[in-house]
Coordinates of C-alpha atoms and ligand atoms in Angstrom, one line a residue:
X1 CA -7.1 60.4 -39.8
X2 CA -9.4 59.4 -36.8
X3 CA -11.8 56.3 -37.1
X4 CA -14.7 58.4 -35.5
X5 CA -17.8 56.6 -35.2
X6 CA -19.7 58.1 -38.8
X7 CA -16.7 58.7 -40.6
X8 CA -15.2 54.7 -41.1
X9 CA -12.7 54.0 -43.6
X10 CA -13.0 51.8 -46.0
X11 CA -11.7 48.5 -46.3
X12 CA -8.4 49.2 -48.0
X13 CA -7.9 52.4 -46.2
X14 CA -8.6 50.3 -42.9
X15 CA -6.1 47.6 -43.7
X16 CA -3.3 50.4 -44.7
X17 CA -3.7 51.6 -41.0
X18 CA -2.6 48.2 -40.1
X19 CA 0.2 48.3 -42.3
X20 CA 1.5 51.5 -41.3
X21 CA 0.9 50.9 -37.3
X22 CA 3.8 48.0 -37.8
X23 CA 5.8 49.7 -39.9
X24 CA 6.0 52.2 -37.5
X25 CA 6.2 49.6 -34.7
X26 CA 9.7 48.9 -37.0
X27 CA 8.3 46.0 -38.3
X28 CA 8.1 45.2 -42.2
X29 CA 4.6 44.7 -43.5
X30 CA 3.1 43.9 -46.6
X31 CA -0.6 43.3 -48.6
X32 CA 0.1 39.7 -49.5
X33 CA -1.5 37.4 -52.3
X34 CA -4.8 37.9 -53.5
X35 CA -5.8 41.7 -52.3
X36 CA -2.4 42.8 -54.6
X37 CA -3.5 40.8 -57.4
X38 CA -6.8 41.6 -57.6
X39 CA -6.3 45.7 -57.4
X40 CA -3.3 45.3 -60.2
X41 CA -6.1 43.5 -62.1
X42 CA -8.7 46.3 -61.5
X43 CA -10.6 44.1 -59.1
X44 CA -11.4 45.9 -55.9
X45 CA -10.8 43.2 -53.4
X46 CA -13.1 41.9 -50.9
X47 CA -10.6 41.3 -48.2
X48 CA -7.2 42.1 -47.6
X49 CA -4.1 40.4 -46.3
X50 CA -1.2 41.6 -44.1
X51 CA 2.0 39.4 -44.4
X52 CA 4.8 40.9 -42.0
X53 CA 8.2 39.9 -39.6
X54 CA 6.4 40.7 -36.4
X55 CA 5.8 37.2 -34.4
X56 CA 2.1 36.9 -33.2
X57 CA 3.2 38.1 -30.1
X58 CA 4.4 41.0 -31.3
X59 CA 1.5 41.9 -33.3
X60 CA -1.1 41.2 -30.6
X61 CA 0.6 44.0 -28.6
X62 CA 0.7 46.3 -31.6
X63 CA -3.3 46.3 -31.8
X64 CA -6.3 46.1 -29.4
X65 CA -8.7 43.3 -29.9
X66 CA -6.8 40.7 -31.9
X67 CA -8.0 37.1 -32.4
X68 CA -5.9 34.1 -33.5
X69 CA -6.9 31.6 -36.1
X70 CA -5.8 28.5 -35.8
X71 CA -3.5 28.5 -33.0
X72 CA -0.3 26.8 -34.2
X73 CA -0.6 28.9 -37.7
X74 CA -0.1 32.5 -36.1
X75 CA -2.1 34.0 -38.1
X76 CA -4.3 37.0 -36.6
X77 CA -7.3 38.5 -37.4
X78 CA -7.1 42.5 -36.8
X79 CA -9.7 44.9 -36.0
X80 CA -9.3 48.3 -37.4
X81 CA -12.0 50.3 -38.1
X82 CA -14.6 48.2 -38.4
X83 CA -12.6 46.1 -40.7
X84 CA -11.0 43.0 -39.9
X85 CA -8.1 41.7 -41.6
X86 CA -5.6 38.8 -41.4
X87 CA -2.6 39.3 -40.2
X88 CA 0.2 36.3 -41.0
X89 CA 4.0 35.7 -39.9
X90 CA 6.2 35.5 -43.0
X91 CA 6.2 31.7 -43.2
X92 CA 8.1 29.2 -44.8
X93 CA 6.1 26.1 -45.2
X94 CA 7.4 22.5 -44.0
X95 CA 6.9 19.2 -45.8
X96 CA 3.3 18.0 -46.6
X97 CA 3.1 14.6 -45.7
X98 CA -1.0 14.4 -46.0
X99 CA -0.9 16.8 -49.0
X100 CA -2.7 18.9 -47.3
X101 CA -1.7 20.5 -44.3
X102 CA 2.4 21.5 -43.9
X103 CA 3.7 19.2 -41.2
X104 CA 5.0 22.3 -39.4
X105 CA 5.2 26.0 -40.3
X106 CA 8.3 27.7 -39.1
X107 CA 8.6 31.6 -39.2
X108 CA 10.9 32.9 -41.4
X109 CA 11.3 35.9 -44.3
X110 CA 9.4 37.8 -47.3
X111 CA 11.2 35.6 -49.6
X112 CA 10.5 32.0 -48.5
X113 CA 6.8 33.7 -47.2
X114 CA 6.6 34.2 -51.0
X115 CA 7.9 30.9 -52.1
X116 CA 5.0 28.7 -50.3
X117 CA 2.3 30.4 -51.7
X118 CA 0.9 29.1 -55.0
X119 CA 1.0 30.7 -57.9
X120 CA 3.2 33.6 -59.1
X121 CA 0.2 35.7 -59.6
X122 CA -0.3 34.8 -56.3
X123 CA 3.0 35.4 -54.5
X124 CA 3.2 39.2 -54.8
X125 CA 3.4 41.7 -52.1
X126 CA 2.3 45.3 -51.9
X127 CA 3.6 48.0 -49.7
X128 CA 0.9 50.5 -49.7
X129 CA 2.7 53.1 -47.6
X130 CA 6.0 53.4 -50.5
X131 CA 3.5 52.6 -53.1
X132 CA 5.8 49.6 -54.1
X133 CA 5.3 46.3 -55.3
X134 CA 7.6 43.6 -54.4
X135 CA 7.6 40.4 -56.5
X136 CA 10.0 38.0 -55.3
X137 CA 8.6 35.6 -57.6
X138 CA 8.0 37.1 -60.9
X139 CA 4.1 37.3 -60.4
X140 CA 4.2 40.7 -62.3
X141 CA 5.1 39.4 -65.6
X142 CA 3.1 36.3 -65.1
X143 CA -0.3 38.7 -64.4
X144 CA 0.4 40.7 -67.2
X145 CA 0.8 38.2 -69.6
X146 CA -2.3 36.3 -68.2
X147 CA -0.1 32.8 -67.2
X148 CA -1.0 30.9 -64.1
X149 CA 2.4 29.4 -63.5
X150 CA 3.2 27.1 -60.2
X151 CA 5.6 28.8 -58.2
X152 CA 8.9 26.6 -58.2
X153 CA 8.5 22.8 -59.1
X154 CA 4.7 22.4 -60.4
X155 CA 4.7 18.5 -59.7
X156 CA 6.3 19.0 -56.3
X157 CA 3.5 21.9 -55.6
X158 CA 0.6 19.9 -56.8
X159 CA 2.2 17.0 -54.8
X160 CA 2.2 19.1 -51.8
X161 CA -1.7 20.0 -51.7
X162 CA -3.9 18.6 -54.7
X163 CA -6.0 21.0 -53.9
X164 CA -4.1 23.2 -56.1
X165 CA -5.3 21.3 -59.1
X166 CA -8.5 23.3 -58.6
X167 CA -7.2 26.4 -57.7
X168 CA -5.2 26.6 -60.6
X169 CA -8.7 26.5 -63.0
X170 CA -10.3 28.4 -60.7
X171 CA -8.4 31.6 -61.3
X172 CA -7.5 30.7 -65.1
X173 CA -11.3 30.6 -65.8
X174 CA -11.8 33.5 -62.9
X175 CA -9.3 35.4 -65.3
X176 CA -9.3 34.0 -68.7
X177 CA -5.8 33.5 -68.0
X178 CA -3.7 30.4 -69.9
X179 CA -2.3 27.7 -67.5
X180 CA 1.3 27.4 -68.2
X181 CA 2.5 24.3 -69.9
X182 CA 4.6 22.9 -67.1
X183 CA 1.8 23.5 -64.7
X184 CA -1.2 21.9 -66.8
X185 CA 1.1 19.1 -67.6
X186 CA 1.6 18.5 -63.2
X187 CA -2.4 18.9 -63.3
X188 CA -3.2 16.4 -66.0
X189 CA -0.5 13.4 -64.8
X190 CA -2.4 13.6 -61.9
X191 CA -6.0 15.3 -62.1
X192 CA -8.2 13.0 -60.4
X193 CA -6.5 12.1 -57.7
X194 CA -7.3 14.5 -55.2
X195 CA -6.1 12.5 -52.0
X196 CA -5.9 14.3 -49.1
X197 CA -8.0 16.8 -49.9
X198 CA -11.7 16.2 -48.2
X199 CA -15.0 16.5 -50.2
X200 CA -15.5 20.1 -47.9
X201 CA -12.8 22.0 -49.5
X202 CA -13.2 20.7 -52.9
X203 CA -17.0 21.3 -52.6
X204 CA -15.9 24.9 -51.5
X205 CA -13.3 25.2 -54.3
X206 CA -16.4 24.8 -56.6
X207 CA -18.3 27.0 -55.1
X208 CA -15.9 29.5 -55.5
X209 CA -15.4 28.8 -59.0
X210 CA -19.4 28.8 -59.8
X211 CA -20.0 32.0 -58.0
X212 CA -17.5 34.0 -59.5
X213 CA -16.4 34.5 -62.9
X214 CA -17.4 31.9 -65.9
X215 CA -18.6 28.6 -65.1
X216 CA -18.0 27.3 -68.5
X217 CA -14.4 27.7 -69.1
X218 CA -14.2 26.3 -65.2
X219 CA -15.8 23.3 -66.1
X220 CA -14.7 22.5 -69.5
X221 CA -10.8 22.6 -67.8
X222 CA -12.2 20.5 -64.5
X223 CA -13.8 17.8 -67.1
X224 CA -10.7 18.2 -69.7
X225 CA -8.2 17.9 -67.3
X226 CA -10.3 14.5 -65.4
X227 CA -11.5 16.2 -62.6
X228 CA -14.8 15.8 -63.2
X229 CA -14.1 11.9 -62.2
X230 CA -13.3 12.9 -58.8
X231 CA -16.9 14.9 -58.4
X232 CA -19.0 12.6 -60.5
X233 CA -17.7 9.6 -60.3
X234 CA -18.5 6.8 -62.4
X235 CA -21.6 9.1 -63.9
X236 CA -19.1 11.3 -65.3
X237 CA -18.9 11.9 -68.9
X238 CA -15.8 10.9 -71.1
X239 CA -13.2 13.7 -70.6
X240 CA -11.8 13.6 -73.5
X241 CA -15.1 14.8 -74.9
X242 CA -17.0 16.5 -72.4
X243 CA -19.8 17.9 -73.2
X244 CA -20.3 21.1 -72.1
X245 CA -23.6 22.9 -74.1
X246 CA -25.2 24.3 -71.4
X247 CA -21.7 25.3 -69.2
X248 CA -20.4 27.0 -72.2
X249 CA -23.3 29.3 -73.5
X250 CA -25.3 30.0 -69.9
X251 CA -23.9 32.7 -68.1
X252 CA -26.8 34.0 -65.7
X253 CA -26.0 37.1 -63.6
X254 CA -24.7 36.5 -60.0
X255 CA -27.7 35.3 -57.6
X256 CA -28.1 33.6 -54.8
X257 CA -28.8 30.4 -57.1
X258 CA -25.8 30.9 -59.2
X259 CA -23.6 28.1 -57.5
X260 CA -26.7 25.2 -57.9
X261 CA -27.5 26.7 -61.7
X262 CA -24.0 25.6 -62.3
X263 CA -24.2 22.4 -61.0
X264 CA -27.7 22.1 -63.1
X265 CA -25.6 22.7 -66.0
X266 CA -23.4 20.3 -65.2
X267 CA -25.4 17.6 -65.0
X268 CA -27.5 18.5 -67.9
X269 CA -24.6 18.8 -69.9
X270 CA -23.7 14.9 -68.5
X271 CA -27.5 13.7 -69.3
X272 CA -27.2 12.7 -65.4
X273 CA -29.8 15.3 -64.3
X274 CA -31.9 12.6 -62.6
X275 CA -32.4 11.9 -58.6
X276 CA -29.9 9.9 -58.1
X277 CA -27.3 11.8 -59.8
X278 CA -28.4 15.0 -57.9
X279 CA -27.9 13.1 -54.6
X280 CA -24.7 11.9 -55.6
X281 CA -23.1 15.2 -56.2
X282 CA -25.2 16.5 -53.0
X283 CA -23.2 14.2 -51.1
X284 CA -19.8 14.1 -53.0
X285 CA -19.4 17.8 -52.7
X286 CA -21.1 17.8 -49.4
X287 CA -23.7 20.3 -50.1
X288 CA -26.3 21.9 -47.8
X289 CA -29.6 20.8 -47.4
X290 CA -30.9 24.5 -48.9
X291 CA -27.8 23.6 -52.0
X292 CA -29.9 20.9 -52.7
X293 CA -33.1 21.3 -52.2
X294 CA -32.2 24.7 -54.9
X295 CA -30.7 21.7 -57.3
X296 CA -33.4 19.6 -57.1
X297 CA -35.7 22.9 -57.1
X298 CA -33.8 24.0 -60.7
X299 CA -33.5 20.6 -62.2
X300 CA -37.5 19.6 -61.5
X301 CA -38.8 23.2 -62.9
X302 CA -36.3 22.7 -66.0
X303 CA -37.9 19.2 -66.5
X304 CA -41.5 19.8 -65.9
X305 CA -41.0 23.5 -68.3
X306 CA -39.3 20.9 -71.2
X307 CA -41.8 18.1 -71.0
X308 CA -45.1 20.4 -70.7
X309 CA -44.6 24.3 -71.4
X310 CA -46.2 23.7 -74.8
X311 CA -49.0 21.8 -74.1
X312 CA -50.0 23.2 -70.6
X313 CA -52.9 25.6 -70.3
X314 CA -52.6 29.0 -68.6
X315 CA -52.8 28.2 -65.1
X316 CA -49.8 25.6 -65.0
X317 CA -47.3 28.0 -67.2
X318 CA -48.2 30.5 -64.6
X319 CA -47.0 28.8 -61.8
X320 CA -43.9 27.9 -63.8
X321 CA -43.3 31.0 -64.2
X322 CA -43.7 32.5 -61.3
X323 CA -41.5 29.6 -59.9
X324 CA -38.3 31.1 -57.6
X325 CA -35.8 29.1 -59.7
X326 CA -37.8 29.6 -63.6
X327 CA -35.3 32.8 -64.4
X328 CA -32.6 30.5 -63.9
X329 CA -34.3 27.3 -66.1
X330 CA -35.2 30.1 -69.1
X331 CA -31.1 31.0 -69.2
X332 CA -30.2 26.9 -68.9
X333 CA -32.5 26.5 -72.1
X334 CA -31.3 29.6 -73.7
X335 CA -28.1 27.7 -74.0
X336 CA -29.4 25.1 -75.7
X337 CA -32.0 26.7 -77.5
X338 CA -32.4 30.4 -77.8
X339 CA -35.2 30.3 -80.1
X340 CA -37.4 28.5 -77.5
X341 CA -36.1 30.4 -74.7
X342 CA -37.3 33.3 -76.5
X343 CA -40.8 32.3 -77.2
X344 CA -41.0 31.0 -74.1
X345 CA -40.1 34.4 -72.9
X346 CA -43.0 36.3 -74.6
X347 CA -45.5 33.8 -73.5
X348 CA -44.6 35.0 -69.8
X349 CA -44.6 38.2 -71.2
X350 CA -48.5 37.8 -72.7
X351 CA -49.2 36.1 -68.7
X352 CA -48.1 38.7 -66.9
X353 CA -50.5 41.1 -67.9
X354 CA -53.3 38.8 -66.0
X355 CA -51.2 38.5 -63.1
X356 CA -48.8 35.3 -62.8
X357 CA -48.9 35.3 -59.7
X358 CA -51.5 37.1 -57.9
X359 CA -53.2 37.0 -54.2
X360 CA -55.0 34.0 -54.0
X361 CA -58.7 35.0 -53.9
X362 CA -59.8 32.7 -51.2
X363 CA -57.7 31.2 -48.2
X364 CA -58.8 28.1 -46.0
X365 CA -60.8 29.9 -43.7
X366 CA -62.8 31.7 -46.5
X367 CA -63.7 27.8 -47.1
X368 CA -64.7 26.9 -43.6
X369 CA -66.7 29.9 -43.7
X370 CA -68.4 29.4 -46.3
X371 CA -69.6 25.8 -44.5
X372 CA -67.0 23.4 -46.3
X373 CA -65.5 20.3 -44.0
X374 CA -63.0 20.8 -42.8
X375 CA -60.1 18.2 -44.2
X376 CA -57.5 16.8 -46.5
X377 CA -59.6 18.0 -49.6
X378 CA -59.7 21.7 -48.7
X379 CA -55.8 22.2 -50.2
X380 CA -57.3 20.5 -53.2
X381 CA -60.2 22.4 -53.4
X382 CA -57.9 25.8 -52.9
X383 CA -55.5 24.6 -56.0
X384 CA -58.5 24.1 -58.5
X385 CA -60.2 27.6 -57.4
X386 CA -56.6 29.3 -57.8
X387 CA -56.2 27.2 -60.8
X388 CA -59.5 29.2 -62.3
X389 CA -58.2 32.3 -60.9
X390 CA -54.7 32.1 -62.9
X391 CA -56.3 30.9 -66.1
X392 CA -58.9 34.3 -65.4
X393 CA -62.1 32.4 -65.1
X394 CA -62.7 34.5 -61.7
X395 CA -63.3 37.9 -61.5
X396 CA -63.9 38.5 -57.6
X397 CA -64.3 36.9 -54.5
X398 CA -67.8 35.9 -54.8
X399 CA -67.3 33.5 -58.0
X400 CA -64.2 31.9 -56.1
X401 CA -66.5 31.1 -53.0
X402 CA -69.3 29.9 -56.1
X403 CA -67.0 27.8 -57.9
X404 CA -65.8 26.8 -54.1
X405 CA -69.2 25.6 -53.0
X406 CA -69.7 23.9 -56.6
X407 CA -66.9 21.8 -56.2
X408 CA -67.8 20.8 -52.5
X409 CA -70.9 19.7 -53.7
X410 CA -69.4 17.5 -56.6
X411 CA -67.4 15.6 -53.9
X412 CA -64.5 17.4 -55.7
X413 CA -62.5 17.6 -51.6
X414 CA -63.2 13.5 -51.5
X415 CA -60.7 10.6 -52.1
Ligands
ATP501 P1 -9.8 34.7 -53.7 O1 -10.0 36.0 -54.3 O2 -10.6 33.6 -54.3 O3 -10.0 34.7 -52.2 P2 -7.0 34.4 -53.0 O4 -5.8 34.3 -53.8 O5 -7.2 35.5 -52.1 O6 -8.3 34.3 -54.0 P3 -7.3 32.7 -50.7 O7 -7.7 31.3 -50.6 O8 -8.0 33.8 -50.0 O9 -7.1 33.0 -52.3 O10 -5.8 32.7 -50.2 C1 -5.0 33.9 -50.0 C2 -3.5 33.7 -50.5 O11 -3.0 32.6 -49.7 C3 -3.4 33.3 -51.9 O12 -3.4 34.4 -52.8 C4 -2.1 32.5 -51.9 O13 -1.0 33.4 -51.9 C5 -2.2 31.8 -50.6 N1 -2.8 30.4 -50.7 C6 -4.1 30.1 -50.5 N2 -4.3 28.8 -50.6 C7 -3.1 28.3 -50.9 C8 -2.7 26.9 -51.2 N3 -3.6 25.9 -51.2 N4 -1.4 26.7 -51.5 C9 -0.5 27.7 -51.5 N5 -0.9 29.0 -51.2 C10 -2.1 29.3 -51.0
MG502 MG1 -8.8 35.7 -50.6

């Protein structure tokens, strides 16, 4: 089939070309790792790898516009189609001396390619040309009885890159899958101890395991198994206990706030939700500047909802509610308290019909217009006239320029 402009193949379809175009080149080639996991699991996966014999060189004649990624790796990223996928040497890895990086990668076979990777469910290959899988490693049984099991010595492959640790409850949460014994009991002797492995890549490991799948189970093993330590510090809860209310029960749908609602969670769930907690995980997992502005966003709305949602007249529940991050405060009280969340939830509902959030009535320059100073106290002035808007004291325009003018005149826009 052609790759015509209007008729592109999908992603899978696209990375089978490249499969096929070095098999024919009389190279073996595989779908490697995580793509062949995922579709045995049902999962359509969102990218796809190609593990084969051909050298780099090799591969970068096979296919117009290659790139490399990271030079001494050899791996390749491939256009077809529109696509691109990776496209890696069978490797064997060397020795990890900064349990991190392998000292030296040396090209070699399917079967030692397999042995580096992580876990069994890991480790499997796919040939989507015979329609065969090929499981050097016993990945199959492992996926079908839902085991993340270390491939080879667990100690020796947590030793090697501690990032692993988090990896490992990353896909048993991701999956509901069971660690296995030998593997959780490498995690545990020496969870908390991430040397090696910067604050970058574990702040992107929990990314990962906030965005998808359930944060809950995630956590619970992180904090159970004394990772929690590593992120928290000396804030973190006791992990033989931890406390996870509001990981366990608050599940909110994916969202661009998904990865900071977790993190809310987390430190609700710690009773460190304050500013100097929220920097400290900022910093420790090296989050963005939007990351944390969302935290802080999350945790001040939460706050302000719990200490004055019942007492608070119209206006201020309205612009609660109307909040960007409130959907995501309702769900973290929902696990808490589901009876609150819920009449919290039909108060919003009785709001909405007034507007929570409508136009303002009257902008800045409607003020100057009407002959107010210009100055500091104009913002002020604007709050209390939208403030009379939300709680429906103004009907039009003309009673928000009155009130306006009223207010002016009380020195209401003064120090
Ligand atoms: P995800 O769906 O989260 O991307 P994945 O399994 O595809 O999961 P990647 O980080 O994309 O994870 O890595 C692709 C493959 O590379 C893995 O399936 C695994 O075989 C191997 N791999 C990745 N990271 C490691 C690691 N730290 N140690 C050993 N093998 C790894
Ligand atoms: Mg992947």
């Amino acid at each position: 089939m052609s790759g015509a402009a209007g008729n592109q193949l999908s992603l899978r379809d696209a990375a089978i070309d490249v499969v096929r175009r070095l098999q024919e080149a009389g190279h073996t080639a595989y779908f490697a790792g995580g793509c062949v996991r995922d579709r045995l699991l049902g999962h359509e996966p969102e990218d796809y790898d190609v593990a084969t014999d051909a050298l780099p060189d090799a591969i970068k004649r096979s296919f117009k516009g290659t790139r490399r990624v990271g030079e001494s790796f050899g791996v390749m990223l491939v256009r077809s189609h529109g696509h691109v996928i990776e496209v890696a040497t069978f490797r064997a890895d060397g020795t990890y001396s900064d349990h991190r990086h392998p000292d030296e990668v040396i090209f070699s076979n399917e079967h030692d390619d397999a042995a580096r990777r992580d876990f069994t469910i890991n480790g499997l290959y796919e040939d989507p040309i015979a329609g065969l899988i090929i499981d050097h490693v016993g990945g199959q049984a492992d996926l079908e009885a839902g085991v993340i099991r270390a491939i080879g010595t667990p100690d020796a492959r947590f030793e090697e890159d501690h990032l692993r640790m988090l990896r490992a409850i990353r896909f048993a949460a991701r999956f509901q899958f069971e660690i296995e014994t030998d593997t959780a009991v490498a995690i545990s002797s020496r969870a908390g101890n991430l040397q090696g492995v910067s604050a970058e890549r574990i702040g992107q490991e929990f990314r990962r395991m906030a965005t998808n799948g359930l944060w809950g189970p995630a956590m619970r093993l992180a904090s159970e198994l004394q990772l929690a330590g590593v992120i928290l510090g000396e804030v973190a809860g006791p992990s033989d206990w931890p406390r996870c209310d509001h990981l366990d029960s608050c599940d909110p749908p994916p969202s661009s706030t998904r990865f900071e609602a977790a993190m809310a969670a987390w430190l609700l769930d710690q009773g460190e939700a304050g500013e100097d907690c929220r920097e400290l995980i900022g910093d420790r997992l090296v989050l963005s500047n939007q990351e944390r502005a969302r935290l802080d966003a999350i945790l001040s709305v939460h706050e302000r909802v719990g200490a004055e949602w019942e007492e608070a007249g119209v206006a201020t529940c309205k612009r609660l509610a109307s909040s960007a991050v409130f959907g995501v405060c309702l769900e973290l009280i929902r696990a808490v308290d589901g009876q609150w969340a819920a009449s919290i939830e039909s108060r919003v509902e009785d709001l909405s019909v007034s507007g929570l959030s409508p136009d303002p009535l009257l902008g800045g320059a409607d003020l100057l217009e009407a002959g107010i100073e210009a100055g500091p106290g104009l913002g002020r002035i604007l709050d209390a006239v939208y403030d009379a808007q939300l709680e429906g004291e103004l009907e039009d325009r003309e009673s928000a320029i009155e009130l306006a003018l009223d207010l002016a005149s009380r020195g209401f826009a003064g120090g």
